[in-house]
PDB file of C-alpha atoms and ligand atoms in Angstrom:
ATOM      1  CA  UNK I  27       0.000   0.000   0.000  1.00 42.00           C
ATOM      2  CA  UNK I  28       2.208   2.647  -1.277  1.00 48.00           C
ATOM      3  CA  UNK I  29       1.495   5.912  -3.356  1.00 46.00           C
ATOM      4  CA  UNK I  30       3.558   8.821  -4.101  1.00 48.00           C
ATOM      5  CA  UNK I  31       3.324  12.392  -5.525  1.00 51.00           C
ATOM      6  CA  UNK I  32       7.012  13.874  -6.199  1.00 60.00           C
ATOM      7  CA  UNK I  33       8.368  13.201  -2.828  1.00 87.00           C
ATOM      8  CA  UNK I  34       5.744  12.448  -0.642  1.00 95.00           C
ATOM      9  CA  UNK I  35       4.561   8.416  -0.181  1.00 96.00           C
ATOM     10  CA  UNK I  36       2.995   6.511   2.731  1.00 98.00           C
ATOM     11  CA  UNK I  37       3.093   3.255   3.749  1.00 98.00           C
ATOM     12  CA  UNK I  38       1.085   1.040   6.781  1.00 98.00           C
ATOM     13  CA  UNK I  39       1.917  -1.230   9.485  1.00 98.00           C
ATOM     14  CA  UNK I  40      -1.140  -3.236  11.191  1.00 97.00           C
ATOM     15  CA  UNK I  41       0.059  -4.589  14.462  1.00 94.00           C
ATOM     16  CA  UNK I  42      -0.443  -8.115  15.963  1.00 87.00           C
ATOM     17  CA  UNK I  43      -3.320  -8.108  18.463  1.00 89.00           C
ATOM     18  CA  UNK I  44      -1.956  -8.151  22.098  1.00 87.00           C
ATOM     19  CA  UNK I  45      -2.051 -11.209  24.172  1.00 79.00           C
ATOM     20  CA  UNK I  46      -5.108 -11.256  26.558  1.00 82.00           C
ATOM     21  CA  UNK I  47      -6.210 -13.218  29.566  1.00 74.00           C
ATOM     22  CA  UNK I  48     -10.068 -12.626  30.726  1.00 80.00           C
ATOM     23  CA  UNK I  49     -11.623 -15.720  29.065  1.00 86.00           C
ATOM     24  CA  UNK I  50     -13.800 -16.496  26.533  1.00 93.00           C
ATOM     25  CA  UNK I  51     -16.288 -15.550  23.457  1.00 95.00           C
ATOM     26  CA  UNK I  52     -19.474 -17.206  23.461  1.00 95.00           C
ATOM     27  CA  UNK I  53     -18.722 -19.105  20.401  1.00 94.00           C
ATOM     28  CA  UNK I  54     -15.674 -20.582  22.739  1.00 94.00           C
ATOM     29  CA  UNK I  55     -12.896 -18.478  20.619  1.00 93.00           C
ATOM     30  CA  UNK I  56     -10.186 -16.657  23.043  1.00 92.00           C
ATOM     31  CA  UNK I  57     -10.730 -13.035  23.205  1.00 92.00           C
ATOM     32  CA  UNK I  58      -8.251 -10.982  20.746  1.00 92.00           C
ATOM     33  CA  UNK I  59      -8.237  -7.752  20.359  1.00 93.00           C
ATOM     34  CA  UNK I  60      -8.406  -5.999  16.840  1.00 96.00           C
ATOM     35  CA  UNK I  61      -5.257  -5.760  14.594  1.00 96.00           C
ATOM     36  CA  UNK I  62      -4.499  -1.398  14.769  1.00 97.00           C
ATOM     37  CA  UNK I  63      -3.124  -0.154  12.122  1.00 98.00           C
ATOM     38  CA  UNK I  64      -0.078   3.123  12.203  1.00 98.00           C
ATOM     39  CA  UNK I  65       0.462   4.855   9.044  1.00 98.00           C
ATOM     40  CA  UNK I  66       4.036   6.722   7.891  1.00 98.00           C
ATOM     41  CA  UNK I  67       3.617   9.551   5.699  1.00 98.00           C
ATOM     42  CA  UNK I  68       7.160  10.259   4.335  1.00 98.00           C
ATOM     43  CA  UNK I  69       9.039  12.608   2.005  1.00 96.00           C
ATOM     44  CA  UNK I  70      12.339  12.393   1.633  1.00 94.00           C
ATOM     45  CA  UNK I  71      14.163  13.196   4.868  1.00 95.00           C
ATOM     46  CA  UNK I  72      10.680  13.382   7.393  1.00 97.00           C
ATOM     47  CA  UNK I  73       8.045  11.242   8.341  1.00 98.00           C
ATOM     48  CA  UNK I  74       4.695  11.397  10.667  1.00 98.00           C
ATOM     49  CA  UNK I  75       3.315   8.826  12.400  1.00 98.00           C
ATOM     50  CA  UNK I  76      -0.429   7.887  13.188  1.00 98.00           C
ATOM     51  CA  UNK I  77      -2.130   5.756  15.741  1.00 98.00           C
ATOM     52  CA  UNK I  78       1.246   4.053  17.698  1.00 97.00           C
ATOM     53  CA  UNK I  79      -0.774   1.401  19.508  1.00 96.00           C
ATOM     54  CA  UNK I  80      -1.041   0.011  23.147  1.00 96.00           C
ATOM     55  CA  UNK I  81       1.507  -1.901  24.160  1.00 96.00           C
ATOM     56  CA  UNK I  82       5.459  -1.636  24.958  1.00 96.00           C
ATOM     57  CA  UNK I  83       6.287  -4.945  22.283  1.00 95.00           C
ATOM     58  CA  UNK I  84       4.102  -3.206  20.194  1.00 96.00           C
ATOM     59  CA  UNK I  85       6.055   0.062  20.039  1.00 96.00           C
ATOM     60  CA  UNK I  86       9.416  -1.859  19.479  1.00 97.00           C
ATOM     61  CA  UNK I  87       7.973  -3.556  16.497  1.00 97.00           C
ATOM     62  CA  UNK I  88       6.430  -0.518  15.162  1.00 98.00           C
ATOM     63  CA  UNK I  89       9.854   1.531  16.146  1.00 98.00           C
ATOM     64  CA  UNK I  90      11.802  -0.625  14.440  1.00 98.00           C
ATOM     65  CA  UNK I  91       9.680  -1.112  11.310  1.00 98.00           C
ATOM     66  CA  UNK I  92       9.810   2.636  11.644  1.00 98.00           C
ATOM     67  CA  UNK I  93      13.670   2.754  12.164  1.00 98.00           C
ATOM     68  CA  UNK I  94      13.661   0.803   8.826  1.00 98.00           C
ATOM     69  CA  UNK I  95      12.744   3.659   6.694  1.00 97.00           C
ATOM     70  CA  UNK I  96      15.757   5.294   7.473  1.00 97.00           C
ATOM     71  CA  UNK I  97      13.414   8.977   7.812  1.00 97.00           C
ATOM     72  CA  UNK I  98      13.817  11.475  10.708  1.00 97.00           C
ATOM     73  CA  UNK I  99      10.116  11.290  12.867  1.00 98.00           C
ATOM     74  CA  UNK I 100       9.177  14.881  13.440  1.00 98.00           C
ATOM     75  CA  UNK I 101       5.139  13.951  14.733  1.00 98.00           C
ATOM     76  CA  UNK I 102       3.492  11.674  16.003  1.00 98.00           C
ATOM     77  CA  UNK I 103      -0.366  12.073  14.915  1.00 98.00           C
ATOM     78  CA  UNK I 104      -3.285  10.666  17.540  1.00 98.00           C
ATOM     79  CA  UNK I 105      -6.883  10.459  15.940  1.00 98.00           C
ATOM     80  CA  UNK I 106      -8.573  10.077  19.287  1.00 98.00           C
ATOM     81  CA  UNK I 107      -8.672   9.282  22.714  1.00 97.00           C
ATOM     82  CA  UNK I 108      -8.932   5.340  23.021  1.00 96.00           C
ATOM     83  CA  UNK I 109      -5.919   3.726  24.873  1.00 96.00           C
ATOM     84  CA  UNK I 110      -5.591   1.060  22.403  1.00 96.00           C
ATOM     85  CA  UNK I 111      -4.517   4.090  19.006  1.00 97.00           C
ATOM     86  CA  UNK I 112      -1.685   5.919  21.321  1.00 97.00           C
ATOM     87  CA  UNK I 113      -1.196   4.475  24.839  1.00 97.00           C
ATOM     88  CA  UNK I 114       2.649   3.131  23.115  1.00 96.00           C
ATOM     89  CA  UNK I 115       3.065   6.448  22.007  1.00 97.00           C
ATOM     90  CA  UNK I 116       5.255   7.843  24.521  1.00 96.00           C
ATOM     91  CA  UNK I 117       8.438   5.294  23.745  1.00 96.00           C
ATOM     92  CA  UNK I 118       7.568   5.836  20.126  1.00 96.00           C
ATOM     93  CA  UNK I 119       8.081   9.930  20.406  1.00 97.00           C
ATOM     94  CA  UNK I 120      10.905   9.220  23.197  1.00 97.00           C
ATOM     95  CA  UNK I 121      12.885   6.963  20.468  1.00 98.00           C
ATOM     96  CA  UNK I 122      12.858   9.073  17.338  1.00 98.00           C
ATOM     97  CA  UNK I 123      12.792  12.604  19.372  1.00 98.00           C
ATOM     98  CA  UNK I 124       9.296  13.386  17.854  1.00 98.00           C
ATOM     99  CA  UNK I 125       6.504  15.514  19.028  1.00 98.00           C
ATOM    100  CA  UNK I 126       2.844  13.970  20.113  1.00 98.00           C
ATOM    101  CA  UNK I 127      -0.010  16.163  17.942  1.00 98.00           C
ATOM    102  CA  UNK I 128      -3.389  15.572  18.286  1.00 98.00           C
ATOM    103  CA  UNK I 129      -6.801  18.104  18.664  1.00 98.00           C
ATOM    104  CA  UNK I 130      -7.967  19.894  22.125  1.00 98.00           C
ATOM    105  CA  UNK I 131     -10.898  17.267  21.804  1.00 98.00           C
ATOM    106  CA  UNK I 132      -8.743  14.164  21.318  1.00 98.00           C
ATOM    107  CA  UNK I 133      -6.182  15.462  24.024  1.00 98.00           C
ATOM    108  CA  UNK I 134      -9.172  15.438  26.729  1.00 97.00           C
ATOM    109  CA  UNK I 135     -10.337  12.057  25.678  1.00 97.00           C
ATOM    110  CA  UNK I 136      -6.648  10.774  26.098  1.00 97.00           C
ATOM    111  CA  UNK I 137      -6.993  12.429  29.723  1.00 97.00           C
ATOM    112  CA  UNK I 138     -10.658  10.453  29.954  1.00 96.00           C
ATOM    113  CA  UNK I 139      -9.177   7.338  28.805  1.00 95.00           C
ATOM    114  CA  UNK I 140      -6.194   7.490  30.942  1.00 97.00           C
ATOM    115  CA  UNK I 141      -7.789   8.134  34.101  1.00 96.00           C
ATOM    116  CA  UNK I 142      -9.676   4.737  33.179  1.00 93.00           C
ATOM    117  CA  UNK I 143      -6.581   2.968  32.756  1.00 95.00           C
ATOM    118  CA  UNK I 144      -6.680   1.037  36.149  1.00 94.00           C
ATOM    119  CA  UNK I 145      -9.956   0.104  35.816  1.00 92.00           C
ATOM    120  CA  UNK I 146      -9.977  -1.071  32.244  1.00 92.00           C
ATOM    121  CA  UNK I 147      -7.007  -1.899  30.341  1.00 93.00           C
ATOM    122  CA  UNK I 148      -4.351  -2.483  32.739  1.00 93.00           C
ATOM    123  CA  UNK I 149      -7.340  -5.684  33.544  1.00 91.00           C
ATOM    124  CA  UNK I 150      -6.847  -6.777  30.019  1.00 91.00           C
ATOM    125  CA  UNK I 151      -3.314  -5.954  29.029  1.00 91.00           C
ATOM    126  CA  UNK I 152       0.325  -6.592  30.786  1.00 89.00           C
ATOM    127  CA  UNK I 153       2.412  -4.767  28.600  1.00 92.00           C
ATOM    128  CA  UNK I 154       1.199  -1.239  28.602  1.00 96.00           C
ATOM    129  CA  UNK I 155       3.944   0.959  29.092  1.00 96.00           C
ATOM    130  CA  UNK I 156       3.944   4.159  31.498  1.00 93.00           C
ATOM    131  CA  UNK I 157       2.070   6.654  29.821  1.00 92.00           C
ATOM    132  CA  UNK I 158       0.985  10.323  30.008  1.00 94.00           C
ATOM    133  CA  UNK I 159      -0.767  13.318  28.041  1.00 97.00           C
ATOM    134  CA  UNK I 160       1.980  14.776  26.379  1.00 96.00           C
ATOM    135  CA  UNK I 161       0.241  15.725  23.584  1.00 98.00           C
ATOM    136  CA  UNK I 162      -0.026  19.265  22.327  1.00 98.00           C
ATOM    137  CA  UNK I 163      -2.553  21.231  19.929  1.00 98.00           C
ATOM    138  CA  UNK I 164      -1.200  22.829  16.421  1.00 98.00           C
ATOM    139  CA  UNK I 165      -2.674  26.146  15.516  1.00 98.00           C
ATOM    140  CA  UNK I 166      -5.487  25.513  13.149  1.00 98.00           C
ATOM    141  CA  UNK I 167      -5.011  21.817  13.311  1.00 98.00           C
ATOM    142  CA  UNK I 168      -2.756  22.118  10.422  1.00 98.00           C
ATOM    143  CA  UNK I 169       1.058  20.783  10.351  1.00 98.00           C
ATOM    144  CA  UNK I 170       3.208  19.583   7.637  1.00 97.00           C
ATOM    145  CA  UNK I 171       6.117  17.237   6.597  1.00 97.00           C
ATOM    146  CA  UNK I 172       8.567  18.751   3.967  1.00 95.00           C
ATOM    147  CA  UNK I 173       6.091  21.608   3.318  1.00 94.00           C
ATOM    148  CA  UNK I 174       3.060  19.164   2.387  1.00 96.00           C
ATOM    149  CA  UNK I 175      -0.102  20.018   4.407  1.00 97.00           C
ATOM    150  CA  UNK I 176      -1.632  17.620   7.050  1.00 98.00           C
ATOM    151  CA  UNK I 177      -4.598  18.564   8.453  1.00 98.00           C
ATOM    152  CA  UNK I 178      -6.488  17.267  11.364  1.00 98.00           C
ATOM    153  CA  UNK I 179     -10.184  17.214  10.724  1.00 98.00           C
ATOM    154  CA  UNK I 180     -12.639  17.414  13.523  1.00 98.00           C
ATOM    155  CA  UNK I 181     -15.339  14.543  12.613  1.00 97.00           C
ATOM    156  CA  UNK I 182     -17.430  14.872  16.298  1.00 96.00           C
ATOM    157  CA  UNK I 183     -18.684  11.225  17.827  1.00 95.00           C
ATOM    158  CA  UNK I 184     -18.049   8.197  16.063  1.00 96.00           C
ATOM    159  CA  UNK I 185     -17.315   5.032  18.142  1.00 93.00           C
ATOM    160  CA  UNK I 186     -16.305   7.659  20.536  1.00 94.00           C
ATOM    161  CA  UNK I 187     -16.280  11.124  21.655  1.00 94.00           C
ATOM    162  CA  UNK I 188     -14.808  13.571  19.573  1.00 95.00           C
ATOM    163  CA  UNK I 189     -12.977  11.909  17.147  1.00 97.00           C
ATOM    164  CA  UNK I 190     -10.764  13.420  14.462  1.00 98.00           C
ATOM    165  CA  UNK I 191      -8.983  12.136  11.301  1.00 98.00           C
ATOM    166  CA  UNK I 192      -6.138  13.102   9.691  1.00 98.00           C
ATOM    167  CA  UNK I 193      -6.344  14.426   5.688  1.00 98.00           C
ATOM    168  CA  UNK I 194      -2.979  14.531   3.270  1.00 98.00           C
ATOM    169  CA  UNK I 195      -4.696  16.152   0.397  1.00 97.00           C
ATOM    170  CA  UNK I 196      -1.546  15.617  -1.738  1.00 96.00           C
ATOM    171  CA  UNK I 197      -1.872  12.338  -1.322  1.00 97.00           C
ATOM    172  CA  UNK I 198      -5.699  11.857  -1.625  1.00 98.00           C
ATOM    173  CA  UNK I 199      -5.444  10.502   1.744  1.00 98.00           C
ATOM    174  CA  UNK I 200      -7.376  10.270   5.321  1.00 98.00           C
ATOM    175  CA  UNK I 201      -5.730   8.709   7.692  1.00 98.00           C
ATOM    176  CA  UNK I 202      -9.525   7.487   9.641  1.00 98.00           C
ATOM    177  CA  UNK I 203      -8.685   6.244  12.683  1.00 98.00           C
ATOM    178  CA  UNK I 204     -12.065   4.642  13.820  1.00 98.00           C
ATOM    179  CA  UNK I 205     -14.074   6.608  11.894  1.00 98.00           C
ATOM    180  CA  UNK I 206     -14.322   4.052   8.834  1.00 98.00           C
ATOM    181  CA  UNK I 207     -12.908   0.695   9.299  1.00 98.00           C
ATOM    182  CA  UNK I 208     -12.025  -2.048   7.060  1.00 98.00           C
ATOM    183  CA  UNK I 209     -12.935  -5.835   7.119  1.00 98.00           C
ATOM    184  CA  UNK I 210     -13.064  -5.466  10.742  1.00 98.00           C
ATOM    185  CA  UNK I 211     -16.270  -5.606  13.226  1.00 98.00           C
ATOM    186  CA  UNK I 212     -16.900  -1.910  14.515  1.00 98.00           C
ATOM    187  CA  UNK I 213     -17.096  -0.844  18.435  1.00 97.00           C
ATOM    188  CA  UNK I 214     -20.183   0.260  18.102  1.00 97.00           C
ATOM    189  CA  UNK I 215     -21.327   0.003  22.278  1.00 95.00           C
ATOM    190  CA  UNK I 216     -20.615   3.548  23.173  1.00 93.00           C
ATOM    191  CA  UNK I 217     -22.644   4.967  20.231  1.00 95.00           C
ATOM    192  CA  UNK I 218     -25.476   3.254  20.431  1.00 95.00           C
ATOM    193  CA  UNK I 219     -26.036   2.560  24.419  1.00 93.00           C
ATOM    194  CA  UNK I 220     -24.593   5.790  25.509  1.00 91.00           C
ATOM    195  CA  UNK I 221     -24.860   8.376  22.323  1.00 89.00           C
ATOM    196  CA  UNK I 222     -28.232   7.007  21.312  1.00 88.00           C
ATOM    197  CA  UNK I 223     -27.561   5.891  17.978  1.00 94.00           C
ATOM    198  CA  UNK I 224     -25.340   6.474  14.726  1.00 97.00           C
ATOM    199  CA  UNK I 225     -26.423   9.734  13.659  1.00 97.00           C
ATOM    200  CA  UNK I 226     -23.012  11.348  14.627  1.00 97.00           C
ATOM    201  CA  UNK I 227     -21.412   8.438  13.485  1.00 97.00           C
ATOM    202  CA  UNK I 228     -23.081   8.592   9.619  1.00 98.00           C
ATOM    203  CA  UNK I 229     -22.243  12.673   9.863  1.00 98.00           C
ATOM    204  CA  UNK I 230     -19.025  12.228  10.308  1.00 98.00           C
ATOM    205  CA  UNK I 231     -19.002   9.540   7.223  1.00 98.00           C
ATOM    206  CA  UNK I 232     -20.208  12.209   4.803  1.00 98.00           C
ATOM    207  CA  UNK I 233     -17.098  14.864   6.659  1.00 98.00           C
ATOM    208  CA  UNK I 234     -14.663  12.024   5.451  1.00 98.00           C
ATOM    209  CA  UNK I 235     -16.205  11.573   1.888  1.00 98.00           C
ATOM    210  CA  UNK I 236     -16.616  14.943   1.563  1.00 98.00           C
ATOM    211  CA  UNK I 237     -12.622  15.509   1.425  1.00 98.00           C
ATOM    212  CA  UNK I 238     -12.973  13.129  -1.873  1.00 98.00           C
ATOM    213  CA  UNK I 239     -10.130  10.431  -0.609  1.00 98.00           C
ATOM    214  CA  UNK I 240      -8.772   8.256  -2.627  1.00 98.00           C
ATOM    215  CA  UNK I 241      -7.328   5.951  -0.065  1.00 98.00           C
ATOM    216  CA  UNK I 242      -8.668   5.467   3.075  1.00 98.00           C
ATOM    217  CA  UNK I 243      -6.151   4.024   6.051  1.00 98.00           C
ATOM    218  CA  UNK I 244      -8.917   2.382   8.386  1.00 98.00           C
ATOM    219  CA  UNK I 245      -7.181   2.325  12.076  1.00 98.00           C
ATOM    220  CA  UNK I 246      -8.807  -1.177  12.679  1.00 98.00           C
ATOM    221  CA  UNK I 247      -8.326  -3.493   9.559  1.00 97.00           C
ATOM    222  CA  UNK I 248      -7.974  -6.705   7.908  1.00 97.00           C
ATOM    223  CA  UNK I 249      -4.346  -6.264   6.478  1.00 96.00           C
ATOM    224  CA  UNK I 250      -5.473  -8.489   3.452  1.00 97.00           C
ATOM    225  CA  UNK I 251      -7.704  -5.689   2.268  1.00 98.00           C
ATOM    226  CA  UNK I 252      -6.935  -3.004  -0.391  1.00 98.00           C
ATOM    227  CA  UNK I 253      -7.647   0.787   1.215  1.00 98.00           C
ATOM    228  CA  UNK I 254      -9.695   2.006  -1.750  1.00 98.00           C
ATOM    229  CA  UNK I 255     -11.831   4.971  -0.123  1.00 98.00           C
ATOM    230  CA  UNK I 256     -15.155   4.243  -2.493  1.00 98.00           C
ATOM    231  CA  UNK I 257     -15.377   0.839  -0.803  1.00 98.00           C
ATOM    232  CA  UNK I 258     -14.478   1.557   3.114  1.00 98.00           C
ATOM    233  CA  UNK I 259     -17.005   4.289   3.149  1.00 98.00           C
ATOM    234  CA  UNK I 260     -19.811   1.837   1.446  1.00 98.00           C
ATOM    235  CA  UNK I 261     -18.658  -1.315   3.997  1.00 98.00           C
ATOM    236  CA  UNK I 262     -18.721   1.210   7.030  1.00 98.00           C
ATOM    237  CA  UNK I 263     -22.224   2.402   6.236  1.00 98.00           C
ATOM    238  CA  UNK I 264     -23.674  -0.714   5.297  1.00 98.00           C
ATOM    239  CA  UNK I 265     -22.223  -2.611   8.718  1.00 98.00           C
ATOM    240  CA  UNK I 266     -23.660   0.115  10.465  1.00 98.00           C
ATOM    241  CA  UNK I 267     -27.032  -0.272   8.736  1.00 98.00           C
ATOM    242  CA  UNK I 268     -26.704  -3.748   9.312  1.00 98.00           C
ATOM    243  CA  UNK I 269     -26.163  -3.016  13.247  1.00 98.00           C
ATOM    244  CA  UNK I 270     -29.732  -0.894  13.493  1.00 97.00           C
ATOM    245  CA  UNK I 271     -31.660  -3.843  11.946  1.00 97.00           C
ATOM    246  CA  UNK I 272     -29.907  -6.685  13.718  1.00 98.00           C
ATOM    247  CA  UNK I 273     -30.247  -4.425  17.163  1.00 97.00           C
ATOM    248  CA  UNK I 274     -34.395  -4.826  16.632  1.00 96.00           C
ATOM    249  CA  UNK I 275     -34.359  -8.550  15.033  1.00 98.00           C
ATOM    250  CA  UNK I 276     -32.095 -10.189  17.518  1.00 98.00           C
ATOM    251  CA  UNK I 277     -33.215 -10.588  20.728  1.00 97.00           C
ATOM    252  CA  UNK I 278     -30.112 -11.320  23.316  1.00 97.00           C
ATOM    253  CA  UNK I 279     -26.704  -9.958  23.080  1.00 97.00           C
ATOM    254  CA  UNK I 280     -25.755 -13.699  22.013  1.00 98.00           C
ATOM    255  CA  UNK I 281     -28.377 -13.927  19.048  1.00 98.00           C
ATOM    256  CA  UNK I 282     -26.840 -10.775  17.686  1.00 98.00           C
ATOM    257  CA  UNK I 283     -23.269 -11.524  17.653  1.00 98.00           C
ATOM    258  CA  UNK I 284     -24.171 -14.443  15.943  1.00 98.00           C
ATOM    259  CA  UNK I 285     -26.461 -13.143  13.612  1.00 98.00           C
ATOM    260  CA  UNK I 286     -23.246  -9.982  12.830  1.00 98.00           C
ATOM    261  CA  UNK I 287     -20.941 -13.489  12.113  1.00 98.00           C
ATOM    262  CA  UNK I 288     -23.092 -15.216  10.217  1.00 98.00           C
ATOM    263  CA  UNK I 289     -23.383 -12.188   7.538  1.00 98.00           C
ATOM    264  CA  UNK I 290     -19.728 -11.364   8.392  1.00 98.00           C
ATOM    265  CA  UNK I 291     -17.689 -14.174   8.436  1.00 98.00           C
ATOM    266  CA  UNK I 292     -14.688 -13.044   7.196  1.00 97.00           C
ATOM    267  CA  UNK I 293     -14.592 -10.098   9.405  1.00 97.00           C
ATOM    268  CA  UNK I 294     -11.644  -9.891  11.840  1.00 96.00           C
ATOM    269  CA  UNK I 295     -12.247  -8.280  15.292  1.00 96.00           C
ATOM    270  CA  UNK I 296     -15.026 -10.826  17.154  1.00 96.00           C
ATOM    271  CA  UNK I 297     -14.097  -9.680  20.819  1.00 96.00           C
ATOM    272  CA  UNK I 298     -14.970  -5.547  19.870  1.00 96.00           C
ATOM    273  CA  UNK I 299     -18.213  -7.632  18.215  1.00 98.00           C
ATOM    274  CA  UNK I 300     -18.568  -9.059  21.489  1.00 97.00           C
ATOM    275  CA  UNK I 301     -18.135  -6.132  23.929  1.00 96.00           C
ATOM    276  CA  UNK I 302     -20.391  -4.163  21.490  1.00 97.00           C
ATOM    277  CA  UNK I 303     -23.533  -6.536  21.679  1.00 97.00           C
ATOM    278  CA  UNK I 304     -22.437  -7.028  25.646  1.00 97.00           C
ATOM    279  CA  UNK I 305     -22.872  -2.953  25.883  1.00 96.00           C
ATOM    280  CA  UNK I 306     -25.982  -2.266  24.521  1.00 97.00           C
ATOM    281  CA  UNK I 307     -28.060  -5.633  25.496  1.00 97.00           C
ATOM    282  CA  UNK I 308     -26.895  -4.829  28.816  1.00 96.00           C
ATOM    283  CA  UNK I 309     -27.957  -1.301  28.840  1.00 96.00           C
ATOM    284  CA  UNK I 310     -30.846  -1.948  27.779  1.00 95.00           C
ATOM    285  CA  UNK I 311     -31.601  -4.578  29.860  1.00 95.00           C
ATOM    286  CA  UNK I 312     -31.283  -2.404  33.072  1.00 94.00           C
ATOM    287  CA  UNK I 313     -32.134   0.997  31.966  1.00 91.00           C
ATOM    288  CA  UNK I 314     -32.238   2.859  35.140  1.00 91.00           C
ATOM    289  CA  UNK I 315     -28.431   2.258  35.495  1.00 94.00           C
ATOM    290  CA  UNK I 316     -25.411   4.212  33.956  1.00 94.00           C
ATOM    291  CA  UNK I 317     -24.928   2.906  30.631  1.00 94.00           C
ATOM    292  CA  UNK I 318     -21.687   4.252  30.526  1.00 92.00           C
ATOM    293  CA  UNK I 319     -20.694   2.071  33.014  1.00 93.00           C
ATOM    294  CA  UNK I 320     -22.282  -0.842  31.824  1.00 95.00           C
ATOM    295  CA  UNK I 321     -20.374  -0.376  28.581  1.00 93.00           C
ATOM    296  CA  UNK I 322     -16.661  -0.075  30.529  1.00 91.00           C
ATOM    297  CA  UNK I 323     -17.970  -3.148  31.957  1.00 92.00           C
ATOM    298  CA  UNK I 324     -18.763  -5.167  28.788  1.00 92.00           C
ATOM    299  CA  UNK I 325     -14.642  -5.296  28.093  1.00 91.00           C
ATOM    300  CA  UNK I 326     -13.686  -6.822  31.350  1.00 89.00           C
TER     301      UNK I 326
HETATM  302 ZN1   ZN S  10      -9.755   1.733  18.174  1.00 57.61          ZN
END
């Protein structure tokens, strides 16, 4: 997956799913996590980095795959706040000297999702290393690399709150983070149990189709896949359609993740599939509690 225009190219690494120890799907498969992708936008001394990952392992990989491109890392790009797209980032930006961008709304949901970090994903995952905001605003959410524009594009809720995405317009690129993703079952819990539904979600579709991408770098993929933009924004839409009708035909958390397999079978990501249908059966099963909490809960 490589393009270039005079100087300017980018290429994508997907990472290998952490290991994980809390049990179970209900079709008997271990819980995985999804496979997160990072993309390098180089010329031909700089590079910027997206969406580092979670993990310390996964930072050396990613460092050294980085390392292997033989560019000097000026910024490290975060699309939003979710542990799993930039709690690695700190060794990343520590390794290559680079700085941590992201927008004011992303750098609060790091804050949210950091706070949570006890509670949630230090349960799942061993190998997180220490992490803290360190991430600073650019003015107008514009930066560059060799002169070539990237610009952060505010997209509002998506699978979570205020989400962004990055755009290379000389490349006909958007980097999407979770925004559209790509032969891979979406987290779709928070936006349907806690933001009532995928309104947001289909708004900030049309934002990303709107910049008229060519490729489309989903942050949660099926690295077999191509990342034609045309198709990601069709599959994203049409999974989410799929969702809304499922959510009224399927009657238990159990019959739905079934139901999303059985018309999905080649989809990677089951345990997000999981957690999803766990979140929003169990909200509304009990709706006089706080979904939010509910949802947290469905991971663990
Ligand atoms: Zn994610």
């Amino acid at each position: 997956m490589v393009d270039s225009t005079g100087t300017l190219t980018y290429d994508v690494f997907v990472n290998d799913p952490p290991p994980q120890r809390n049990g179970r799907l209900p079709n008997g498969e271990p819980k995985r996590f999804s496979p997160t992708a990072s993309t390098l936008i180089y010329g031909n001394r700089d590079a910027v980095l997206t969406d580092p990952g979670l993990t310390a392992t996964q930072a050396r990989v990613l460092g050294d795959w980085v390392a292997g491109k033989g560019r000097h890392l000026t910024d490290v790009f975060i699309t939003h706040g979710h542990g799993d797209h930039w709690f690695a980032a700190g060794p990343l930006a520590d390794r290559f000297g680079a700085r941590i961008v992201a927008t004011a709304g992303t750098i609060a949901q790091m804050r949210g999702n950091l706070a949570a970090r006890p509670m949630l994903w230090d349960k799942l995952f061993q190998d997180i290393p220490p992490a803290a905001v360190t991430a600073v605003t650019v003015p107008g959410n514009r930066f560059a690399v060799e002169g070539h524009d990237l610009v952060m594009v505010e997209v509002g809720n998506t699978d979570t709150t205020d989400t962004s995405v990055l755009h290379v317009p000389d490349l006909g690129l958007v980097v999407a983070g979770d925004v559209i993703y790509n032969g891979c079952h979406m987290y779709t819990g928070q936006a349907v149990a806690v933001d009532g539904g995928f309104g947001p979600w289909r708004e900030a579709i049309d934002k990303v189709e709107a910049l008229d991408p060519r490729h489309i770098i989903a942050g949660h993929q099926d690295k077999r896949l191509d990342d034609d933009a045309k198709r990601t924004i069709e599959e994203t839409r049409q999974y989410l359609d799929d969702a809304e009708g499922l959510l009224q035909s399927e009657k238990t958390a159990v019959d739905y993740f079934n139901a999303k397999i059985e018309r999905y079978p080649d989809h990677v990501g089951r345990l997000v599939l999981w957690v999803s249908a766990s979140g929003i059966y169990g909200a509304r099963e009990r709706p006089g509690e706080d979904a939010r909490k509910i949802v947290a809960a469905s991971w663990l």
